[in-house]
Coordinates of N, CA, C and O in Angstrom, one line a residue:
X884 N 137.0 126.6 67.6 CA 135.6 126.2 67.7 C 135.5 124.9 68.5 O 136.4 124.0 68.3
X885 N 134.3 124.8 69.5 CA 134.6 123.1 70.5 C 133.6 122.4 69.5 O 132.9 122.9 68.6
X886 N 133.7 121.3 69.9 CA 133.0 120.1 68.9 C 132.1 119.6 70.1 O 132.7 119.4 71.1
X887 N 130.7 119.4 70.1 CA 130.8 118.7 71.3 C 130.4 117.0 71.5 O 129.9 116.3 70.6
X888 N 130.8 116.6 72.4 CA 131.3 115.5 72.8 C 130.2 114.3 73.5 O 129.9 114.5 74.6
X889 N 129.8 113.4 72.8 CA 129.1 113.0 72.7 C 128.8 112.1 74.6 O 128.1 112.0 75.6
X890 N 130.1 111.7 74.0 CA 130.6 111.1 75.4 C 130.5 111.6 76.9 O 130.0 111.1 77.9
X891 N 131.0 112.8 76.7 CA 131.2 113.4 78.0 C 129.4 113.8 78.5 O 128.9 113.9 79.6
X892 N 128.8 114.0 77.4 CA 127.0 113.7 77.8 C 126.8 112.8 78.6 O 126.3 113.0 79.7
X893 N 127.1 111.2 77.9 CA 126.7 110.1 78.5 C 127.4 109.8 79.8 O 126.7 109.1 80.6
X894 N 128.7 110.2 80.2 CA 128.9 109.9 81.2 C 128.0 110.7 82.5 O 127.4 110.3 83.5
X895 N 128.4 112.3 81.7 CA 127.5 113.0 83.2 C 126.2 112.6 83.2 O 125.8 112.9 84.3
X896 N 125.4 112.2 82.5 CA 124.0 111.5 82.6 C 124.0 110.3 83.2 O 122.9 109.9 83.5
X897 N 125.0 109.4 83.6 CA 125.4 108.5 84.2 C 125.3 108.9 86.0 O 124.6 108.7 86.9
X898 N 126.5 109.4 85.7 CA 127.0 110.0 86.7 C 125.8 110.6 87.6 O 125.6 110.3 88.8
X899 N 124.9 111.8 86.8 CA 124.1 112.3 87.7 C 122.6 111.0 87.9 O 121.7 111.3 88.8
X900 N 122.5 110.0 87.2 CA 121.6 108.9 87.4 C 122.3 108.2 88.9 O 121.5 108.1 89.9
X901 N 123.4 107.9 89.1 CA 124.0 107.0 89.8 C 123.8 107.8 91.5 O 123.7 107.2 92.6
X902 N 124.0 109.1 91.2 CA 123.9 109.9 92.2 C 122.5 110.0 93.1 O 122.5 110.5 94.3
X903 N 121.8 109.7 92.6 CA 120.6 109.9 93.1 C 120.1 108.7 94.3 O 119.9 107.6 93.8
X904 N 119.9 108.8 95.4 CA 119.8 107.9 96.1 C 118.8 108.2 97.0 O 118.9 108.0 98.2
X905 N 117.9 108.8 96.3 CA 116.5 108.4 97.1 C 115.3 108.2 96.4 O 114.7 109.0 95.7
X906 N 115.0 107.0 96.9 CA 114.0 106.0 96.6 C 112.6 105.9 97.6 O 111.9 105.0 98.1
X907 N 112.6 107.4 97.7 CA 111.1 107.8 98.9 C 110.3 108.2 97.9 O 110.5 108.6 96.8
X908 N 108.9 107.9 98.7 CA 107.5 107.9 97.9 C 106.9 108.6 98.9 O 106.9 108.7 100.1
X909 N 106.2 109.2 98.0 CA 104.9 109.8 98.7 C 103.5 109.8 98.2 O 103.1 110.2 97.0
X910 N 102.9 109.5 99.0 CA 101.4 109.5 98.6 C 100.1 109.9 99.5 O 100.0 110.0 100.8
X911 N 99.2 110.1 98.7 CA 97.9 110.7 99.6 C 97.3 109.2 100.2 O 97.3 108.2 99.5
X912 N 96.7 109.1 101.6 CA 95.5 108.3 101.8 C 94.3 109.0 102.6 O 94.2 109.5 103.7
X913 N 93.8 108.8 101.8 CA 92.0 109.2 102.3 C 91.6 108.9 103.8 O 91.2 110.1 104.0
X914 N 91.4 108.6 104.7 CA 90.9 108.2 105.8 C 89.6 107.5 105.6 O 88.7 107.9 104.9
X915 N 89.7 105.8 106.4 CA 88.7 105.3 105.7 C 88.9 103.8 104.3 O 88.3 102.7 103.9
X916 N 89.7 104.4 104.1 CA 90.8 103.7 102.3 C 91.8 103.2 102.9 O 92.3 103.5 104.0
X917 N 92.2 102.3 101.8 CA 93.6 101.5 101.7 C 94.3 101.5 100.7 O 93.7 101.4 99.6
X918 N 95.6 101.6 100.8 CA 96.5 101.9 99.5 C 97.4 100.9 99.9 O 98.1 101.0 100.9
X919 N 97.4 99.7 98.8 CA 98.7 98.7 99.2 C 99.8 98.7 98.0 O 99.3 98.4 96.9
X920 N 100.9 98.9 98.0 CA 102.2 99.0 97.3 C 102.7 97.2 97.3 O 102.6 96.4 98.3
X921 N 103.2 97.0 96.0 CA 103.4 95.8 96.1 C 105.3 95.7 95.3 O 105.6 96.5 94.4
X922 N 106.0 94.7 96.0 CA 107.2 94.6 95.9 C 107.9 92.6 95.3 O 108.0 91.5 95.9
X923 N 108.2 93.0 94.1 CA 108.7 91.7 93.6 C 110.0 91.4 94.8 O 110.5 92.4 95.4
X924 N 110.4 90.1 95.2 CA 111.4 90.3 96.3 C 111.4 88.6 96.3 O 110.6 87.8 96.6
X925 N 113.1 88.4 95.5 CA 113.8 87.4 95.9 C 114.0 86.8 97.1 O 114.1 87.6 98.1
X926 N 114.2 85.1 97.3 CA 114.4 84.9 98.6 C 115.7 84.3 99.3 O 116.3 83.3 99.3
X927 N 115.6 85.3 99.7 CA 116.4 85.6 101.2 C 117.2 87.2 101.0 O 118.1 87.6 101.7
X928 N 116.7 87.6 100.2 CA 116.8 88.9 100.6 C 116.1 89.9 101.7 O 115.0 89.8 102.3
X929 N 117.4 90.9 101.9 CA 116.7 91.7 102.9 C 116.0 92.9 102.6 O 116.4 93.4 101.5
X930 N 115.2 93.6 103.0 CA 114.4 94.4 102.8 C 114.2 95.4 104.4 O 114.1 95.0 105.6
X931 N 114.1 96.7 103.7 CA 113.7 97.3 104.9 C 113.0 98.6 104.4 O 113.1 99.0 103.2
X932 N 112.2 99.2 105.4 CA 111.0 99.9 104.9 C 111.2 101.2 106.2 O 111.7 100.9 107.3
X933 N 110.7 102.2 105.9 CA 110.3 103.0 106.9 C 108.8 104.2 106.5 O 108.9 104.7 105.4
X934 N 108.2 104.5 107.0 CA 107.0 105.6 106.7 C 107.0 105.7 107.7 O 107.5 105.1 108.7
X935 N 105.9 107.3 107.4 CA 105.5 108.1 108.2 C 104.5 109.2 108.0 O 104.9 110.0 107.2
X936 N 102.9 109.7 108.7 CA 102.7 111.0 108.1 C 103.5 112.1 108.2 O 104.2 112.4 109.2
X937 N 103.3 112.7 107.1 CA 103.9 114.2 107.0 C 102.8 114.9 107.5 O 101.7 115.0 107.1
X938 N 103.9 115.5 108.9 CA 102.5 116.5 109.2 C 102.1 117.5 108.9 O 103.0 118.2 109.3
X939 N 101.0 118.5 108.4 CA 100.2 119.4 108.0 C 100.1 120.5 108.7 O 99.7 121.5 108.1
X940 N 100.6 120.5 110.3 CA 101.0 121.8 110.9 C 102.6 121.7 111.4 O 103.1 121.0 112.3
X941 N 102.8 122.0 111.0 CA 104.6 121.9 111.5 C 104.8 122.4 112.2 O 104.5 123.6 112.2
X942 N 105.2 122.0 113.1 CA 105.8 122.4 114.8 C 104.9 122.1 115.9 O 105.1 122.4 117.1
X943 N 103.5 121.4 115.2 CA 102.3 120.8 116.2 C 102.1 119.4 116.3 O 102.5 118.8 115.3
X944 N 101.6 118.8 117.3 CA 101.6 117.3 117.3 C 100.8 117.1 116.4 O 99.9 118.0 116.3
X945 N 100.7 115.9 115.6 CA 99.7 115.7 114.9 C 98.3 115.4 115.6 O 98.2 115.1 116.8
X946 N 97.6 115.5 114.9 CA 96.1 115.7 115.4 C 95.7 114.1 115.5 O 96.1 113.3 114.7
X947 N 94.7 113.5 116.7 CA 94.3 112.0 116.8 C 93.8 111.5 115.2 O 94.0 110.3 114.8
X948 N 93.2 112.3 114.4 CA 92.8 111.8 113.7 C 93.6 110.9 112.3 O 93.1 110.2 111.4
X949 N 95.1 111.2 112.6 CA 96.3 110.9 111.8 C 96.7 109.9 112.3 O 97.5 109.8 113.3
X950 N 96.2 109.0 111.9 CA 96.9 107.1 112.4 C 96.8 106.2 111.1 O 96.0 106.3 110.2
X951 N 97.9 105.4 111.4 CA 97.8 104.1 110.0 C 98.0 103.0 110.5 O 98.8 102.8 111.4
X952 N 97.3 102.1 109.9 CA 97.6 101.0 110.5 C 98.3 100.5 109.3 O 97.7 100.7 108.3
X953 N 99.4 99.8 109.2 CA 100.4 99.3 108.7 C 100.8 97.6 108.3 O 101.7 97.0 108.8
X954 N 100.0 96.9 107.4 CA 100.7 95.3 107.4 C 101.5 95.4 106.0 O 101.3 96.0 104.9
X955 N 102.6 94.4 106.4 CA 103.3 94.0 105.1 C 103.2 92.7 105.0 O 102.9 92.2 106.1
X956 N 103.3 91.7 104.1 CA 102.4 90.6 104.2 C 103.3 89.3 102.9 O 104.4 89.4 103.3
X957 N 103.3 88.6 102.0 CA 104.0 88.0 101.4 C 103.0 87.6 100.6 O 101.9 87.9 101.1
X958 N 102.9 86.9 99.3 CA 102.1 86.6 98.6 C 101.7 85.3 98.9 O 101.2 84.7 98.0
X959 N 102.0 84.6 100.2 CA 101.7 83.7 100.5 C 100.4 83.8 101.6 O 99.5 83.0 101.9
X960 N 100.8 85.1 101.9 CA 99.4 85.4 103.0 C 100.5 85.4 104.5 O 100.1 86.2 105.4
X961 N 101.7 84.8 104.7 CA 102.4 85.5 105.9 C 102.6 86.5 106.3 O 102.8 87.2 105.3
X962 N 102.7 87.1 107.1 CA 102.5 88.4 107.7 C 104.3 88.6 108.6 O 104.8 87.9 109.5
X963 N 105.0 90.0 107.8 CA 106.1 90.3 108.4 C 106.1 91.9 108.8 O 107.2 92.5 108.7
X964 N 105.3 92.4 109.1 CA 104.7 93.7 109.8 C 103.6 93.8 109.8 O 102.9 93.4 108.9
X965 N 103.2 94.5 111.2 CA 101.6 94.8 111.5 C 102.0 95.8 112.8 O 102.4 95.5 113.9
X966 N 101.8 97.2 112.1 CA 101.0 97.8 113.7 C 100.4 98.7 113.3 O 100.5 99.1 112.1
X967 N 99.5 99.1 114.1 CA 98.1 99.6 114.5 C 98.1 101.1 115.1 O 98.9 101.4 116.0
X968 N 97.5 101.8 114.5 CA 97.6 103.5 115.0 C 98.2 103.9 115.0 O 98.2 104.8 115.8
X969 N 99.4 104.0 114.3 CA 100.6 104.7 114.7 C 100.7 105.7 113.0 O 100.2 105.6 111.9
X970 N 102.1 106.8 113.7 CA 102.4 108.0 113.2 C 103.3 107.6 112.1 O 103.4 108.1 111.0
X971 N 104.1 106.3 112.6 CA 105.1 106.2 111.8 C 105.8 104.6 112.2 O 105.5 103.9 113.2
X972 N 106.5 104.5 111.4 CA 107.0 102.8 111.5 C 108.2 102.5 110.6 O 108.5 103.1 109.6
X973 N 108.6 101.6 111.2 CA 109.9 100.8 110.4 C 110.0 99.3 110.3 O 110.3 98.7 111.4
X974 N 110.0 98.7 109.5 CA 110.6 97.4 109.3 C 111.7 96.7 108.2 O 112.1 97.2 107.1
X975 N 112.0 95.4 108.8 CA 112.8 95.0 108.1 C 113.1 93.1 108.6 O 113.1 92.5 109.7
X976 N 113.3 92.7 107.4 CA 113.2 91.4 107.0 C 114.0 90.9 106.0 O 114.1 91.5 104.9
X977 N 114.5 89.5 106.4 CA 114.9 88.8 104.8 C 113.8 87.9 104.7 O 113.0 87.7 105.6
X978 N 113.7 87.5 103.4 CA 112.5 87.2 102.9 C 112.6 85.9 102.8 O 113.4 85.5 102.0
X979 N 111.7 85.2 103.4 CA 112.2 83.5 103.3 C 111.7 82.9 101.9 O 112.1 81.8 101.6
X980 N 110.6 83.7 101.0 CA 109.8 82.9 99.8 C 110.3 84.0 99.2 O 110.9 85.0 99.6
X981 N 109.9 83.7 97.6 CA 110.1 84.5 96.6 C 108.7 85.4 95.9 O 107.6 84.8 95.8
X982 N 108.8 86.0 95.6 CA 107.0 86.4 95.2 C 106.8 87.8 95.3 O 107.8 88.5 95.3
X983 N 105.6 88.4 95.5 CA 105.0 89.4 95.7 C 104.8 89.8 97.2 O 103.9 89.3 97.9
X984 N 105.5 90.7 97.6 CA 105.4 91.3 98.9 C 104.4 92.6 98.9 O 104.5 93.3 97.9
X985 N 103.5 93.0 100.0 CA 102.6 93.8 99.8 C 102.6 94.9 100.9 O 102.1 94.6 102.0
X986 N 103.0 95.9 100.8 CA 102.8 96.8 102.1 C 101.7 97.7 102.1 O 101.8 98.7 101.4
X987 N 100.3 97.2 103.3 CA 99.3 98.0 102.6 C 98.7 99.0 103.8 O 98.6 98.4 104.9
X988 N 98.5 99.9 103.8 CA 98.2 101.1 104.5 C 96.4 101.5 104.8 O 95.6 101.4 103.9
X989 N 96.1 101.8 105.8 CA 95.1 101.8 105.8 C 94.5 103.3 107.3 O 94.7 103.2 108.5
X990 N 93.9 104.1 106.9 CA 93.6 104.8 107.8 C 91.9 104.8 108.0 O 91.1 104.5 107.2
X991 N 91.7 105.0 109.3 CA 90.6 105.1 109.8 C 89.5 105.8 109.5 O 89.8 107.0 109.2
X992 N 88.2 105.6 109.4 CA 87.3 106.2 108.7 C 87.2 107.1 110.1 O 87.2 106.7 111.2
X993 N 87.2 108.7 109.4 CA 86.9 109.6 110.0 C 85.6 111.1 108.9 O 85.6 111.3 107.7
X994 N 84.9 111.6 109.8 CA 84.0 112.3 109.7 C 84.3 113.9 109.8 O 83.6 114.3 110.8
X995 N 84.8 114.7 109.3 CA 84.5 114.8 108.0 C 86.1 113.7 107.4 O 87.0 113.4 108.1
X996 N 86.0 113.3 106.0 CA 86.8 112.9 105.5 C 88.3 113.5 105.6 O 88.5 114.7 105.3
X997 N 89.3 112.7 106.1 CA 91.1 113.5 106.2 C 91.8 113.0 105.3 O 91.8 111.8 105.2
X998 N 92.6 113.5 104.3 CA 93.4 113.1 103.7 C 95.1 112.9 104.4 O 95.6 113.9 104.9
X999 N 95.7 112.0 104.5 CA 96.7 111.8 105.1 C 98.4 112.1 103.8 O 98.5 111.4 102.8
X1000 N 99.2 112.6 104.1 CA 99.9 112.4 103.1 C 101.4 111.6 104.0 O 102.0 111.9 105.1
X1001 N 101.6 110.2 102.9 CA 102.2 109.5 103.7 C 104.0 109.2 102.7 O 104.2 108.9 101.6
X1002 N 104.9 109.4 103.8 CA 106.4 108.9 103.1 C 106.7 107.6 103.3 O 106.7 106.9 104.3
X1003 N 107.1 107.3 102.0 CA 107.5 105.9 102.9 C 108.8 105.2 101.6 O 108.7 105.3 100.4
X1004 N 109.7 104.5 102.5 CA 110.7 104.5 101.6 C 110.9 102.6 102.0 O 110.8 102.0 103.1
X1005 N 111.1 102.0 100.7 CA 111.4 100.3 100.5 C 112.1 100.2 99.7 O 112.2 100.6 98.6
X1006 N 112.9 99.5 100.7 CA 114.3 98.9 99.8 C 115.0 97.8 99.8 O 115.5 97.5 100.9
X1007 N 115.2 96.9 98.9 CA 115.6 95.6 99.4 C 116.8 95.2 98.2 O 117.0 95.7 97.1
X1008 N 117.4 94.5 98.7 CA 119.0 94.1 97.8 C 120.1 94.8 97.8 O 120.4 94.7 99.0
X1009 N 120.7 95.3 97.4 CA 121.7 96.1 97.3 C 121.1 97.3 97.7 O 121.8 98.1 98.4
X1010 N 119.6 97.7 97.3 CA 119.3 99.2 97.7 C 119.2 99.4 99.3 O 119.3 100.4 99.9
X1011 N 119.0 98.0 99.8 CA 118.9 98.9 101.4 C 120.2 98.6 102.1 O 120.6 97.5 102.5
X1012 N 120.9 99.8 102.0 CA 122.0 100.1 102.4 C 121.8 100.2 103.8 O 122.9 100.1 104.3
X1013 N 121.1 100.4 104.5 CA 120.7 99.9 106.3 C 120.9 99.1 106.3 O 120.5 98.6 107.4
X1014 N 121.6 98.2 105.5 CA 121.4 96.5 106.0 C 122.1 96.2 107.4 O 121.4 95.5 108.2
X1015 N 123.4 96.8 107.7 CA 124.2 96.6 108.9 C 123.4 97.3 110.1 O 124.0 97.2 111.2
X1016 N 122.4 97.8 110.2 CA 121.9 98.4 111.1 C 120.7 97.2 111.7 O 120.4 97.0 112.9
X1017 N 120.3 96.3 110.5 CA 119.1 95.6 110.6 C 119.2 94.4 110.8 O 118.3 93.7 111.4
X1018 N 120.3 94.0 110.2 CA 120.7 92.2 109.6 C 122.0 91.5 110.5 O 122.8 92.3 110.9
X1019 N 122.0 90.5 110.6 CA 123.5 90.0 111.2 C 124.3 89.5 110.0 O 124.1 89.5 108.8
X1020 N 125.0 89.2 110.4 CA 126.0 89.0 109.5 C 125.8 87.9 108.8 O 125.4 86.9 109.4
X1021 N 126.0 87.7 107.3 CA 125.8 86.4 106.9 C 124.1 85.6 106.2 O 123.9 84.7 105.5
X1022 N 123.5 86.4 106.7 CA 122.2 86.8 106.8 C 121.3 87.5 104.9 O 120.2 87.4 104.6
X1023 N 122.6 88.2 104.2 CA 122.3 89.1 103.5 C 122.8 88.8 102.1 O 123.9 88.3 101.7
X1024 N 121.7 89.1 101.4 CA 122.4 88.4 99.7 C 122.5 89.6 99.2 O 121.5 90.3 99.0
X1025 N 123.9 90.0 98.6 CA 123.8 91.4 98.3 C 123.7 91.2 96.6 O 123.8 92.2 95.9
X1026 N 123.4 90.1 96.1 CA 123.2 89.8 94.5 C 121.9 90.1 94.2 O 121.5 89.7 93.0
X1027 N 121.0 90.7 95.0 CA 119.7 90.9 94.5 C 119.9 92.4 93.7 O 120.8 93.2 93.7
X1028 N 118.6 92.3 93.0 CA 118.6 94.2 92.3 C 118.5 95.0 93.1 O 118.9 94.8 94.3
X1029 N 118.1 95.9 92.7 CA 117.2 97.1 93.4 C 116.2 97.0 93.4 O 115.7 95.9 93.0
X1030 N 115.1 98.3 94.1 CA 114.1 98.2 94.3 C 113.0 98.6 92.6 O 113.1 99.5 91.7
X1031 N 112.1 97.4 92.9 CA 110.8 97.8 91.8 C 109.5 98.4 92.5 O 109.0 97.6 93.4
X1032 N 109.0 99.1 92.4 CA 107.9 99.3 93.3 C 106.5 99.3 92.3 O 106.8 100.1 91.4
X1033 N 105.4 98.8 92.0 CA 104.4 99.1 91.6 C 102.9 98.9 91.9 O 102.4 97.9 92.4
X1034 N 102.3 100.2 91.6 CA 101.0 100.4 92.8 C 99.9 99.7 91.7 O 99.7 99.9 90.5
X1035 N 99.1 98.8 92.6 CA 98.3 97.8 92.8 C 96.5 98.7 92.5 O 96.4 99.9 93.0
X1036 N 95.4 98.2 92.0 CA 94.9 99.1 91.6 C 93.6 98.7 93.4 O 94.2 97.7 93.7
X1037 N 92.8 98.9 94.2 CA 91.8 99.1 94.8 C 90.5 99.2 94.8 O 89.9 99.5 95.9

């Protein structure tokens, strides 16, 4: 008869938590509305972000009415991304203050109303494993956490 083993639970529950390494979000925006995500973030850590819409016909260009304008911003009111109309974006930064970082999204009021569905993945400390793509050397504190993400109410 097997006994079972209490341990060998906890490890593969480990094991399969450790494994998981994606930290993408998705969300609806209205056209018109703003949805801003906000990010606790040590300083001088690095951080890197990427989104994009997912598009709704696959295999067709997205339609004009699919644009975001994009700022990420510090709780100081400094501004470390900003662009305008676009399909999709990336950034990345170490963070010179400590606080609340805010990455807020915003699509164009259109007639009839569009819902946009948007990916977007932030990671800073040890989670953004892009670091060597983004950062120079020396540059990077890998003693920060991972990522917290929590959405801000509108």
């Amino acid at each position: 008869m097997s006994r079972f083993n209490p341990y060998l639970l906890l490890i593969a529950t480990v094991i399969g938590l450790l494994s998981s390494t994606s930290k993408s979000l998705r969300f609806e925006l209205e056209s018109g509305l703003t949805k801003c995500i906000a990010e606790d973030i040590k300083t001088n850590s690095l951080t890197v972000g990427k989104y994009s819409i997912v598009n709704p016909h696959d295999g067709q260009p997205l339609p004009e009415s699919h644009k975001l304008t994009v700022k990420v911003t510090s709780s100081y009111g400094n501004s470390y991304h900003n662009s305008e109309r676009v399909e999709s974006g990336q950034f990345a930064f170490t963070a010179s203050e400590a606080g609340d970082y805010m990455a807020c999204f915003w699509a164009a009021d259109h007639k009839p109303p569009v819902t946009l569905n948007i990916d977007f993945d932030w990671k800073t400390g040890v989670a953004a494993k892009d670091w060597t793509n983004v950062a120079k050397k020396g540059s990077v504190d890998v003693s920060q956490p991972a990522l917290w993400i929590r959405f801000l109410p509108f």
